[in-house]
Amino acid sequence: MAKWAIAIHGGAGVDPNLPEQRQEEAKRLLSRCLQIGVDTLKARQSAVDVVELVVRELESDPMFNSGRGSALTAKGTVEMEASIMDGRQRRCGAVSGLTTVKNPVSLARLVMDRSPHSYLAFAGAEEFAREQGVETVDNSYFITEENIGMLKLAKEANTILFDYRIPLPGADTCSASVGSLVPDTSLQMNGLPISIYSPETVGCVVVDSTGNCAAATSTGGLMNKKSGRIGDSPLIGSGTYACDLCAISCTGEGEAIIRSTLARDVAAVMEYKGLNLQEAVDFVVKERLDEGQAGLIAVSRNGEVACKFNSNGMFRGCATEDGYMEVGIWE
Amino acid sequence: MGWAIALHGGAGDIPVDLPTDKRAPREATLRRCLDLGVAALKAGHSPLDVVELVARELENCPYFNAGRGSVLTTNGTVEMEASIMDGTSKGCGCVSGLTTVVNPISLARVVMEKTPHIYLAFDGAEAFAREQGLETRDQSYFITEQNIERLKQAKEANRVQIDYTQPQPIKEQAIPRSEGDSQIGTVGCVAVDRNGNLASATSTGKMVGRIGDTPVIGAGTYANTICAVSATGKGESIIRNTIARDVAALMEYKGLSLKDAANQVIANAPKGTVGLVAVTDKGDVAMPFNTTGMFRACAVEDGHSEIAIW
């Protein structure tokens, strides 16, 4: 019997001034979702069922950038994307441009299981959602007050470096640094000051008790993105990958992740260079990201788990069958 | 070492008894595109310019499934996608869900060079094309008589299978095989210049709302400093096998030659589903496929050139 293992993430690239309270809230959410994953693994559920279930939980909570609480497009709407991959036979499903589907990862699963296609997007994906009878809601369901505030800051940050005459709206309520009114422009992710940047994506990777691996990733994407912008999360090989050796989910600067086909590369160096999971993860983050900032979580069929990031923090949690369980944000 | 170029007009179930009137214009197009690409390389154009140029030419040709001549959905509409990658910078640009942009590959290049993003799709991509002043045409431009006729035949064929007493709504579906053309997805081009710079471009027509392998970096398109690859065939197979990336990964991580890497990748995919063209920084070329045929052409600086289907 193989050993199970699970890792989850809530995004890479965290504001170093994130208030203590927010950090605690995030860790509580990570612990809760991790526990759900652990319980279902102990109950011998399959890897692909577990990753879907855990990512659904992460999507439903507004804390992280996926489902409810997704980052907003330049138009102030939400456009979500997700992908899921089953290491057995490497079946996969992906969706982009969702505006009403409550749980994008579940639609991605349906694309994998119930359609002859791998990737559906925008109107085609929404239509498929209706055909399949998945739960849909108004776009406003996904939009939080906090993100409306963040979008405004992001637009200001994109157009002007910083104008001290303009008071930052909601500086006392949103997760931008409470102690300082100046966005920390020294640390940037994807062109945005880190206090405004919304760590992209949530994800989960699992190896179950039969040794099968699966991965799933879901996101609202980049804050203030052009409508129609697709990131790495729905792209198999970039944001998500699973095969019989391992499963990976990535987060961070989407463009850097795509360029380096980050998720696939972890598996490729294991497969073609014979590296073990940790070596593969270290190699890829160090050698393949160039100047990009990103992080990833990974599990191997041997029950190992690995997390790595070159960004400022990554919301994450890991657990293995021999009792190890930990959540974290910083290095 | 020297420059090299390879291009394809799609891999699939191309019947070996393809009539001359279908075969000749396609071979002529491959010849024309090859000559265009070779002339550009000889003139010292960058591989990125070369692959875009050739892909545009292939998109404009109504005989291949990309741009004009894209396969039609049952609604008689066209939706296109493309991607381009610069091996030197690893910059990439991808587009999906285009309905009016005459040259999808050019929009992909503009996304790469003029936005902080890599991938734009649907309304956002169409709006961006207009902002950037790219040529757009009404849907009717992309629809060829040939494809209208094929769509008509397909619908008639489907009706025969349906119980006449209960007319069924015809759902969105791929046009069933006829003369092997409808299985032919995608056009692509890879090139390397005398300095070893590489680039890859792939473009195709798609069913509405569905994204295939073509705009997925690592699946349909990939280029780095070692090789450039453009794949064609069954989208699902290309995506889950990360075809384009794997050729490069086998060379990079396992030290295989282009020939061995390309052959292995093709052999590991289900038979009848994929083909690819690839070049390396050293000027090697490979064009393997596990389908019945693949419209293809290649040329290298030492004078060798080839145009083939099976």
XYZ file of C-alpha atoms in Angstrom:
641
model
C 0.000 0.000 0.000
C 1.415 3.367 -1.008
C 1.639 6.262 1.430
C -0.642 9.183 0.837
C 0.459 12.811 0.891
C -1.150 16.144 0.190
C -0.075 19.733 -0.353
C -2.180 22.824 -0.895
C -1.436 26.446 -1.688
C -3.240 29.770 -1.625
C -0.857 31.681 -3.864
C 2.747 32.865 -4.016
C 3.863 36.461 -3.518
C 2.722 37.726 -0.133
C 2.844 41.284 1.223
C 5.534 41.287 3.950
C 3.371 43.790 5.826
C 0.332 41.562 5.832
C -1.342 42.195 9.199
C -0.919 39.464 11.786
C -4.670 38.951 11.907
C -4.833 38.261 8.188
C -1.936 35.847 8.466
C -3.753 33.935 11.201
C -6.966 33.836 9.176
C -5.074 32.502 6.176
C -3.360 29.807 8.225
C -6.688 28.768 9.727
C -8.198 28.394 6.276
C -5.196 26.437 5.039
C -5.389 24.139 8.082
C -9.094 23.568 7.596
C -8.730 22.685 3.905
C -5.689 20.540 4.588
C -7.638 18.618 7.228
C -10.484 18.015 4.775
C -7.956 16.584 2.356
C -6.341 14.426 5.032
C -9.687 13.057 6.208
C -10.755 12.103 2.679
C -7.375 10.488 2.026
C -7.693 8.450 5.207
C -11.108 7.405 3.920
C -9.308 6.065 0.817
C -10.791 8.487 -1.690
C -9.010 8.760 -5.018
C -6.431 11.493 -5.641
C -8.540 13.229 -8.265
C -11.588 13.313 -5.960
C -9.504 14.752 -3.139
C -7.910 17.546 -5.176
C -11.288 18.571 -6.528
C -12.869 18.600 -3.092
C -10.071 20.610 -1.488
C -9.900 23.165 -4.289
C -13.689 23.603 -4.080
C -13.226 24.526 -0.417
C -10.509 27.021 -1.300
C -12.651 28.499 -4.096
C -15.655 28.931 -1.816
C -13.763 30.920 0.786
C -13.213 34.567 -0.224
C -9.761 34.776 1.364
C -7.724 33.579 -1.614
C -7.806 34.552 -5.256
C -10.127 31.964 -6.772
C -13.895 31.496 -7.013
C -15.371 33.873 -4.504
C -12.742 36.512 -3.733
C -11.191 36.314 -7.190
C -9.111 39.214 -8.416
C -11.007 41.591 -10.688
C -10.493 42.319 -14.364
C -9.899 45.883 -15.547
C -13.654 46.080 -16.088
C -14.366 45.203 -12.459
C -15.772 41.777 -13.259
C -14.521 38.298 -12.404
C -13.233 35.818 -14.982
C -12.103 32.516 -13.537
C -10.089 29.602 -14.815
C -9.012 26.220 -13.550
C -7.529 22.902 -14.528
C -7.336 19.408 -13.135
C -5.179 16.469 -14.127
C -5.371 12.809 -13.181
C -1.940 11.191 -13.166
C -3.416 7.838 -14.227
C -3.339 8.118 -18.021
C -2.762 11.849 -17.702
C -6.376 12.754 -18.420
C -7.039 16.450 -18.011
C -9.695 19.119 -18.072
C -9.444 22.907 -18.126
C -11.726 25.933 -18.260
C -11.213 29.674 -18.763
C -13.359 32.784 -18.878
C -15.955 31.590 -16.369
C -18.228 34.283 -15.015
C -21.083 32.435 -13.313
C -19.821 28.986 -12.379
C -19.577 28.727 -8.612
C -16.797 26.111 -8.597
C -14.527 26.335 -11.636
C -12.493 23.288 -10.637
C -15.600 21.121 -10.774
C -16.401 22.300 -14.262
C -12.835 21.482 -15.285
C -13.426 18.006 -13.884
C -16.569 17.624 -15.947
C -14.694 18.707 -19.056
C -12.229 15.914 -18.290
C -14.845 13.282 -17.465
C -17.855 14.161 -19.566
C -16.656 15.814 -22.738
C -14.399 14.606 -25.563
C -12.424 17.825 -25.164
C -9.677 19.022 -22.836
C -10.274 22.729 -22.606
C -13.417 24.838 -22.857
C -13.549 28.605 -22.520
C -15.798 31.647 -22.269
C -19.207 31.208 -23.888
C -18.489 27.594 -24.782
C -17.552 26.785 -21.201
C -20.540 28.606 -19.735
C -22.835 26.737 -22.120
C -21.295 23.423 -21.111
C -21.847 24.394 -17.478
C -25.541 24.848 -18.119
C -25.788 21.604 -20.047
C -24.163 19.838 -17.109
C -26.395 21.557 -14.583
C -23.567 22.839 -12.356
C -24.352 25.512 -9.815
C -24.216 28.991 -11.325
C -24.564 32.389 -9.687
C -24.455 36.025 -10.695
C -20.966 37.441 -11.308
C -21.447 39.740 -8.321
C -21.283 36.691 -6.001
C -17.548 36.423 -6.664
C -16.767 40.104 -6.131
C -15.703 41.230 -2.644
C -15.565 44.797 -1.285
C -11.938 44.303 -0.565
C -11.119 43.455 -4.154
C -13.062 46.428 -5.440
C -10.738 48.516 -3.299
C -7.711 46.590 -4.515
C -8.666 47.101 -8.143
C -8.758 50.826 -7.607
C -5.290 50.753 -6.047
C -4.009 48.562 -8.844
C -5.240 50.997 -11.466
C -3.584 53.867 -9.639
C -0.370 51.909 -9.313
C -0.413 51.088 -12.993
C -0.936 54.632 -14.166
C 1.079 56.691 -11.698
C 3.924 55.663 -9.505
C 2.334 57.170 -6.439
C 0.623 60.478 -5.805
C 0.733 61.398 -2.121
C -2.169 63.810 -2.534
C -4.560 60.958 -3.246
C -5.757 59.302 -0.065
C -5.888 55.557 -0.447
C -9.502 54.429 -0.158
C -10.228 51.852 2.505
C -6.661 51.778 3.707
C -7.897 50.871 7.136
C -10.042 47.955 6.041
C -8.350 46.212 3.153
C -5.381 43.977 3.430
C -2.976 46.615 2.171
C -0.536 47.469 4.958
C -2.487 49.051 7.779
C 0.578 50.690 9.267
C 1.663 52.432 6.088
C -0.352 54.292 3.479
C 2.324 53.889 0.833
C 2.165 50.765 -1.299
C 5.467 48.950 -1.011
C 6.713 49.633 -4.532
C 10.076 48.039 -3.873
C 8.589 44.544 -3.939
C 6.631 43.802 -7.064
C 4.829 40.848 -8.574
C 3.632 40.983 -12.162
C 4.162 44.715 -12.257
C 2.090 45.491 -9.184
C 3.331 46.575 -5.757
C 3.103 43.552 -3.512
C 0.625 45.156 -1.147
C -1.864 45.371 -4.004
C -0.960 42.205 -5.836
C -3.391 39.420 -5.183
C -1.434 36.174 -4.934
C -2.762 34.261 -7.823
C -4.342 30.942 -7.539
C -5.120 28.124 -5.188
C -4.109 24.562 -5.776
C -3.865 21.073 -4.423
C -1.739 18.038 -5.232
C -2.307 14.599 -3.840
C -0.945 11.082 -3.972
C -3.510 8.647 -2.648
C -3.144 5.311 -0.902
C -2.931 3.470 -4.239
C -0.023 5.634 -5.355
C -1.992 7.657 -7.906
C -1.246 11.354 -8.224
C -3.521 14.238 -9.182
C -3.312 18.019 -9.305
C -5.776 20.885 -9.551
C -5.345 24.662 -9.799
C -7.923 27.457 -9.803
C -7.738 31.236 -10.015
C -9.375 34.559 -10.696
C -6.128 35.639 -12.345
C -4.177 38.871 -12.285
C -5.701 41.916 -10.593
C -6.651 44.525 -13.229
C -6.023 42.083 -16.067
C -7.366 42.773 -19.535
C -10.634 40.887 -20.015
C -9.794 37.737 -21.942
C -6.343 37.324 -20.418
C -5.521 33.699 -19.734
C -2.790 32.843 -17.225
C -0.926 29.676 -16.384
C -3.542 28.051 -14.140
C -5.652 26.399 -16.863
C -2.649 25.448 -18.987
C -1.635 21.839 -18.657
C 2.127 21.660 -18.308
C 2.414 25.181 -17.015
C 0.215 25.639 -13.930
C -0.878 22.044 -13.488
C 0.560 18.644 -14.281
C 0.213 15.083 -13.088
C 1.572 11.779 -14.309
C 2.332 8.443 -12.743
C 5.418 9.858 -11.020
C 4.146 13.055 -9.454
C 1.686 15.922 -9.402
C 2.396 19.661 -9.396
C 0.448 22.896 -8.993
C 2.103 26.285 -9.546
C 1.361 29.867 -8.588
C 2.942 33.256 -9.113
C 3.812 35.262 -12.180
C 1.763 33.410 -14.770
C 3.808 34.555 -17.710
C 7.021 33.208 -16.139
C 5.343 29.899 -15.329
C 4.111 29.457 -18.908
C 7.434 30.355 -20.464
C 9.163 27.740 -18.340
C 6.391 25.111 -18.529
C 7.068 24.852 -14.820
C 4.759 22.000 -13.798
C 5.775 19.749 -16.661
C 9.430 20.436 -16.065
C 9.344 19.093 -12.519
C 8.056 15.773 -13.852
C 10.392 15.878 -16.856
C 13.546 16.188 -14.773
C 12.373 13.345 -12.572
C 11.574 11.222 -15.596
C 14.509 12.120 -17.837
C 17.237 13.033 -15.371
C 16.270 10.666 -12.589
C 16.076 13.372 -9.929
C 13.933 12.761 -6.869
C 11.017 15.044 -6.060
C 12.847 17.561 -3.878
C 15.815 17.742 -6.260
C 13.467 18.248 -9.201
C 11.527 20.981 -7.435
C 14.728 22.752 -6.331
C 16.222 22.530 -9.802
C 13.186 23.850 -11.592
C 12.547 26.798 -9.272
C 16.203 27.751 -9.292
C 17.081 27.159 -12.934
C 13.910 27.556 -14.906
C 12.270 30.722 -13.635
C 14.851 33.248 -14.894
C 13.648 36.518 -13.413
C 10.147 35.294 -12.741
C 8.712 34.893 -9.263
C 6.686 31.809 -8.554
C 6.124 28.860 -6.272
C 4.865 25.339 -6.545
C 3.706 22.378 -4.510
C 4.366 18.805 -5.519
C 3.898 15.215 -4.406
C 5.451 12.001 -5.700
C 4.003 8.533 -5.976
C 6.289 7.540 -3.116
C 4.367 9.674 -0.660
C 6.855 12.563 -0.661
C 5.783 16.157 -0.616
C 7.728 19.296 -1.602
C 7.005 23.027 -1.697
C 9.271 25.694 -3.059
C 9.058 29.342 -4.053
C 11.408 32.159 -5.003
C 8.792 34.813 -4.294
C 8.175 36.618 -1.040
C 6.175 33.929 0.712
C 3.602 31.405 -0.418
C 0.434 30.437 1.465
C 0.746 26.662 1.788
C 0.130 23.507 3.771
C 1.434 19.932 3.559
C 0.615 16.654 5.252
C 1.884 13.097 4.902
C 0.674 9.770 6.131
C 3.328 9.459 8.803
C 1.712 12.306 10.720
C 3.574 15.361 9.403
C 1.258 18.353 9.012
C 2.208 21.984 8.643
C 0.919 25.255 7.230
C 3.053 28.283 6.476
C 3.425 31.560 4.668
C 7.060 32.576 4.853
C 10.343 30.847 4.134
C 25.556 24.761 -39.022
C 23.360 27.041 -41.018
C 19.752 28.047 -41.231
C 16.924 25.546 -41.431
C 13.166 25.698 -41.747
C 10.313 23.224 -41.524
C 6.585 23.776 -41.906
C 3.406 21.745 -41.851
C -0.179 21.999 -43.026
C -1.561 19.434 -40.609
C -1.272 15.740 -39.781
C -4.102 13.264 -40.018
C -5.885 10.629 -41.947
C -4.915 11.894 -45.396
C -6.011 9.218 -47.860
C -3.167 8.035 -50.069
C -5.478 8.212 -53.067
C -6.074 11.933 -52.543
C -7.210 13.160 -55.963
C -4.846 15.433 -57.893
C -7.180 18.391 -57.749
C -6.960 18.285 -53.955
C -3.313 17.355 -53.764
C -1.776 19.761 -56.279
C -2.874 23.068 -54.747
C -1.715 21.945 -51.308
C 1.692 20.891 -52.553
C 1.946 24.159 -54.436
C 1.170 26.077 -51.242
C 3.768 24.139 -49.283
C 6.287 24.911 -52.034
C 5.390 28.586 -52.066
C 5.611 28.900 -48.272
C 8.895 27.057 -48.140
C 10.396 29.355 -50.776
C 9.129 32.389 -48.879
C 10.674 31.174 -45.626
C 13.969 30.250 -47.258
C 14.245 33.626 -48.989
C 13.598 35.394 -45.693
C 16.247 33.331 -43.885
C 18.772 33.950 -46.654
C 18.027 37.659 -46.392
C 18.913 37.498 -42.687
C 15.471 37.953 -41.179
C 15.009 36.770 -37.611
C 13.441 33.333 -37.129
C 10.551 35.049 -35.336
C 9.854 37.119 -38.454
C 10.245 34.060 -40.654
C 7.840 31.802 -38.769
C 5.260 34.574 -38.579
C 5.584 35.274 -42.283
C 5.193 31.629 -43.261
C 2.329 31.014 -40.831
C 0.516 34.065 -42.266
C 0.905 32.652 -45.754
C -0.478 29.309 -44.590
C -3.355 31.060 -42.817
C -4.202 32.938 -46.014
C -4.313 29.732 -48.007
C -7.855 28.330 -48.062
C -6.716 24.723 -48.384
C -5.405 24.348 -44.858
C -7.263 24.570 -41.589
C -6.188 27.948 -40.286
C -7.281 31.508 -40.980
C -9.119 31.404 -44.262
C -10.318 27.886 -44.850
C -10.695 27.022 -41.193
C -12.978 24.127 -40.468
C -16.582 25.156 -39.854
C -18.837 24.429 -36.937
C -22.401 23.303 -37.572
C -23.395 26.946 -37.245
C -21.193 27.660 -40.214
C -18.925 29.873 -38.128
C -15.192 29.961 -37.668
C -13.083 30.373 -34.542
C -9.311 30.551 -34.668
C -6.332 30.280 -32.344
C -2.573 30.529 -32.602
C 0.670 30.805 -30.670
C 4.216 31.932 -31.320
C 7.380 31.487 -29.268
C 10.809 33.074 -29.462
C 13.413 30.532 -28.418
C 16.040 33.108 -27.509
C 13.972 35.098 -25.044
C 11.392 32.359 -24.388
C 8.826 35.074 -25.001
C 5.463 33.754 -26.114
C 2.145 35.018 -27.420
C -1.116 33.072 -27.672
C -4.637 33.849 -28.856
C -7.917 31.923 -28.935
C -11.518 32.498 -29.902
C -10.835 34.803 -32.826
C -13.617 35.285 -35.322
C -12.608 38.251 -37.474
C -8.838 38.583 -37.300
C -7.354 37.764 -40.701
C -3.994 36.593 -39.323
C -4.244 35.080 -35.852
C -0.485 34.430 -35.703
C 0.202 38.129 -36.061
C -2.131 38.932 -33.189
C -0.318 36.332 -31.091
C 2.935 38.125 -31.863
C 1.493 41.485 -30.883
C 0.246 40.027 -27.584
C 3.799 38.814 -26.947
C 5.462 42.098 -27.859
C 2.984 44.718 -26.800
C 1.337 43.439 -23.629
C 2.620 42.181 -20.293
C 0.463 39.112 -20.928
C 1.017 35.952 -22.905
C -2.469 34.820 -23.765
C -5.577 36.772 -24.781
C -8.835 35.193 -25.885
C -12.295 35.822 -27.259
C -13.795 39.283 -26.875
C -10.694 40.611 -25.145
C -8.498 39.378 -27.982
C -10.818 40.729 -30.678
C -10.939 44.124 -28.955
C -7.160 44.160 -28.675
C -6.817 43.347 -32.375
C -8.881 46.413 -33.202
C -6.933 48.598 -30.777
C -3.746 47.498 -32.510
C -5.162 48.045 -35.973
C -4.782 44.477 -37.194
C -6.689 43.523 -40.297
C -10.137 42.130 -39.547
C -12.776 40.861 -41.933
C -16.320 39.680 -41.753
C -16.773 35.956 -41.005
C -17.680 35.286 -44.628
C -14.055 35.979 -45.637
C -12.872 32.884 -43.783
C -15.526 30.575 -45.103
C -14.616 28.847 -48.340
C -17.023 27.329 -50.804
C -15.328 24.058 -50.224
C -16.062 24.142 -46.532
C -19.667 25.192 -47.052
C -20.112 22.229 -49.380
C -18.451 19.944 -46.867
C -20.658 21.220 -44.068
C -23.737 20.601 -46.225
C -22.635 17.058 -46.982
C -21.901 16.427 -43.351
C -25.314 17.581 -42.261
C -26.945 15.430 -44.908
C -24.916 12.450 -43.812
C -25.970 13.034 -40.237
C -29.613 13.353 -41.154
C -29.502 9.915 -42.710
C -28.514 8.443 -39.380
C -31.294 10.180 -37.528
C -34.782 8.796 -37.244
C -36.876 10.862 -39.623
C -39.882 10.758 -37.334
C -38.018 12.683 -34.675
C -35.926 15.499 -36.046
C -32.981 15.899 -33.705
C -31.239 19.207 -33.093
C -27.756 18.958 -34.513
C -25.425 19.846 -31.660
C -22.050 21.423 -32.148
C -19.845 18.775 -33.572
C -16.767 18.389 -35.652
C -17.346 17.852 -39.325
C -17.061 14.129 -39.914
C -14.242 12.875 -42.035
C -14.414 13.596 -45.718
C -11.410 13.339 -47.950
C -9.258 13.466 -44.882
C -9.356 17.248 -44.849
C -11.443 17.739 -41.781
C -9.014 15.722 -39.750
C -6.349 18.115 -40.876
C -5.953 20.604 -38.120
C -3.366 23.284 -37.931
C -0.508 24.858 -39.778
C 2.880 25.598 -38.309
C 6.426 26.662 -38.945
C 9.755 26.399 -37.112
C 12.987 28.076 -38.117
C 16.577 28.602 -37.012
C 18.944 31.241 -38.387
C 22.705 31.008 -38.901
C 23.285 32.185 -35.336
C 21.245 29.385 -33.833
C 18.240 31.529 -32.870
C 15.023 29.570 -32.914
C 11.298 30.300 -33.192
C 8.035 28.413 -33.590
C 4.528 29.348 -34.731
C 1.288 27.350 -34.926
C -2.206 28.375 -36.056
C -5.566 26.639 -36.498
C -9.334 26.775 -36.836
C -11.419 25.369 -34.029
C -14.874 24.394 -32.867
C -16.650 27.158 -31.058
C -15.838 27.578 -27.380
C -13.221 24.891 -27.402
C -9.494 25.466 -27.028
C -7.079 22.942 -28.476
C -3.371 22.342 -28.241
C -2.365 25.045 -30.690
C -2.320 28.001 -28.279
C -1.033 25.954 -25.336
C 2.693 26.570 -24.912
C 4.412 23.253 -24.378
C 1.714 21.345 -26.198
C 1.358 22.685 -29.761
C 4.255 25.147 -29.730
C 7.589 25.428 -27.976
C 10.973 26.996 -28.573
C 14.057 27.513 -26.447
C 17.762 27.756 -27.216
C 17.998 24.091 -28.186
C 15.084 23.484 -30.536
C 11.769 24.783 -31.868
C 8.730 22.548 -32.301
C 5.246 22.871 -33.807
C 2.795 20.006 -33.367
C -0.431 18.986 -35.100
C -3.050 16.274 -34.681
C -5.522 15.384 -31.933
C -5.561 18.202 -29.430
C -6.120 16.077 -26.355
C -3.203 13.825 -27.203
C -0.892 16.770 -27.782
C -1.900 18.491 -24.547
C -1.586 15.580 -22.159
C 1.662 14.435 -23.738
C 3.044 17.999 -23.761
C 4.405 17.118 -27.189
C 6.349 20.251 -28.103
C 7.965 20.656 -24.703
C 8.859 16.986 -24.471
C 10.974 16.998 -27.615
C 13.081 19.758 -26.084
C 13.052 18.136 -22.626
C 14.364 14.826 -23.959
C 17.186 16.627 -25.717
C 17.961 18.816 -22.735
C 17.559 16.364 -19.867
C 18.330 13.065 -21.489
C 20.807 14.224 -24.085
C 18.930 12.687 -27.011
C 19.449 13.884 -30.567
C 16.582 15.718 -32.254
C 15.767 12.667 -34.350
C 15.607 10.340 -31.351
C 13.725 12.805 -29.169
C 11.140 13.588 -31.860
C 10.650 9.923 -32.727
C 10.249 8.946 -29.099
C 7.659 11.637 -28.452
C 5.657 10.561 -31.504
C 5.936 6.890 -30.621
C 4.672 7.521 -27.088
C 1.493 9.191 -28.315
C -1.446 7.018 -29.420
C -1.112 5.962 -33.029
C -2.896 8.156 -35.529
C -2.949 11.230 -33.342
C 0.146 13.397 -33.791
C 2.796 14.843 -36.062
C 5.363 17.562 -35.561
C 8.070 19.589 -37.254
C 11.204 20.613 -35.383
C 14.594 22.239 -35.940
C 17.596 22.624 -33.637
C 20.126 25.395 -33.073
C 22.549 23.276 -35.115
C 20.279 23.208 -38.143
C 18.930 19.660 -37.759
C 15.401 19.000 -38.950
C 12.826 16.354 -38.011
C 9.255 15.847 -39.256
C 7.905 12.636 -37.718
C 4.216 11.672 -37.515
C 2.203 8.621 -36.520
C -0.846 9.483 -38.632
C -1.436 8.381 -42.223
C 0.148 11.571 -43.463
C 1.242 15.101 -42.687
C 1.458 17.953 -45.219
C 5.017 19.143 -44.715
C 8.082 20.784 -46.184
C 11.592 21.599 -45.021
C 14.836 23.087 -46.266
C 18.343 23.485 -44.857
C 21.184 25.757 -45.861
C 23.256 23.033 -47.465
C 20.612 22.820 -50.183
C 18.536 19.819 -49.148
C 14.805 20.409 -49.300
C 11.714 18.261 -49.194
C 7.950 18.488 -49.712
C 5.842 15.506 -48.759
C 2.485 14.252 -47.600
C 2.887 10.575 -46.654
